[in-house]
């Protein structure tokens, strides 16, 4: 479906209950599947990524499909490799078959896993013969995806020799690794990180994860709207001391004119307030928070703030090549950004817009949600394949409409979409 979007007639006003974190949910599902004992299962994120993990864990089939859920592919590859006696084929959609899994498979094989490639080496689909893993000393490249690291860590309590994992290269998305550690520890595992070395002892989980927090990544789109409109926005579900690295959105958006009032958090809500203070140029390394990059870049482009955003090499293996996709779609609003292998930059010069922008989403939920607020400056834009938000924030369009935006079906051809 394609949506045409118009901004509110007045300043947007919204009290939004944010979705639960899919990052926490997916980790909780794997940890709880491995842990012993009974406990009330927490409410999980209602999104396609988490549903893919839940369906796989509940399935007795030998054929597991994760669609385009990258986290599910990585976490489930490690999980099934550690389940002795279980043989499965794990596959995904066409894009998933182009997303690398080799570094994780190599590390799992070093731990004793039995995994075969059924297509191109280094990519899904995989045939996995589950067995008791040995573990021991393993080296893994850490600059590609922190999800490889988290996947290996979560099964390590059941390795006969534990795990001493040395992360080579520049570590990316470190907060996600630390989130995994915190959740493992809360479930009774003995795990720690000292610089680039993660150590996990052979101490099985003794309890289950019983709570999942609200999603700071989802909150970032409301920070974008607040930066562009100076409206009245209250967010429910997020916490200042969240284990999610994307809580950094509060600090990043202080540079873009948004102040977070955490004093109201005691009432279960956080208020976003406008500030006249705004940086003239944003230079930022987002290697710890790559999921915020699209939101921050589009916000700067709309506000006319030149930017240099680095640390983004992992964006090239997401649902799409997010750096190239960003560059392509920004041109539709007159922004000619310079894209490299790990950065995106803009000098502030803008070209005239020659036609009403119709934004492609490339099968990527974050492209849809980051570009929807462009309607504040260019009323009537179109978001193609808008249903992609179901991957992480299924109620995004409903929440946007409740804030005063007008959203209607756009009767346009879909042949131009990339995925």
Coordinates of C-alpha atoms in Angstrom, one line a residue, residues 68 71 80 86 91-92 106 108 110 112-113 118 165 169 201 242 261 277 286 293 298 320 335 340 371 385 411:
X68 CA 13.4 -10.5 5.9
X71 CA 17.9 -10.6 13.8
X80 CA 19.4 -24.3 16.5
X86 CA 17.5 -31.0 16.1
X91 CA 16.0 -19.6 5.1
X92 CA 14.6 -16.2 4.3
X106 CA 32.5 -19.6 11.0
X108 CA 29.8 -21.4 15.4
X110 CA 34.9 -23.0 15.7
X112 CA 31.9 -27.3 17.2
X113 CA 28.7 -26.5 15.2
X118 CA 22.6 -24.8 0.7
X165 CA 35.3 -14.5 22.5
X169 CA 38.5 -5.0 14.3
X201 CA 31.1 -19.4 31.8
X242 CA 17.0 1.9 29.5
X261 CA 11.6 16.2 30.2
X277 CA 19.2 26.0 20.8
X286 CA 26.9 6.9 15.1
X293 CA 21.0 7.4 11.5
X298 CA 16.5 13.3 7.4
X320 CA 18.6 -2.7 2.1
X335 CA 19.6 17.2 -0.9
X340 CA 30.8 6.6 1.3
X371 CA 10.7 10.0 5.6
X385 CA 4.9 0.2 0.4
X411 CA -3.4 5.5 -6.2

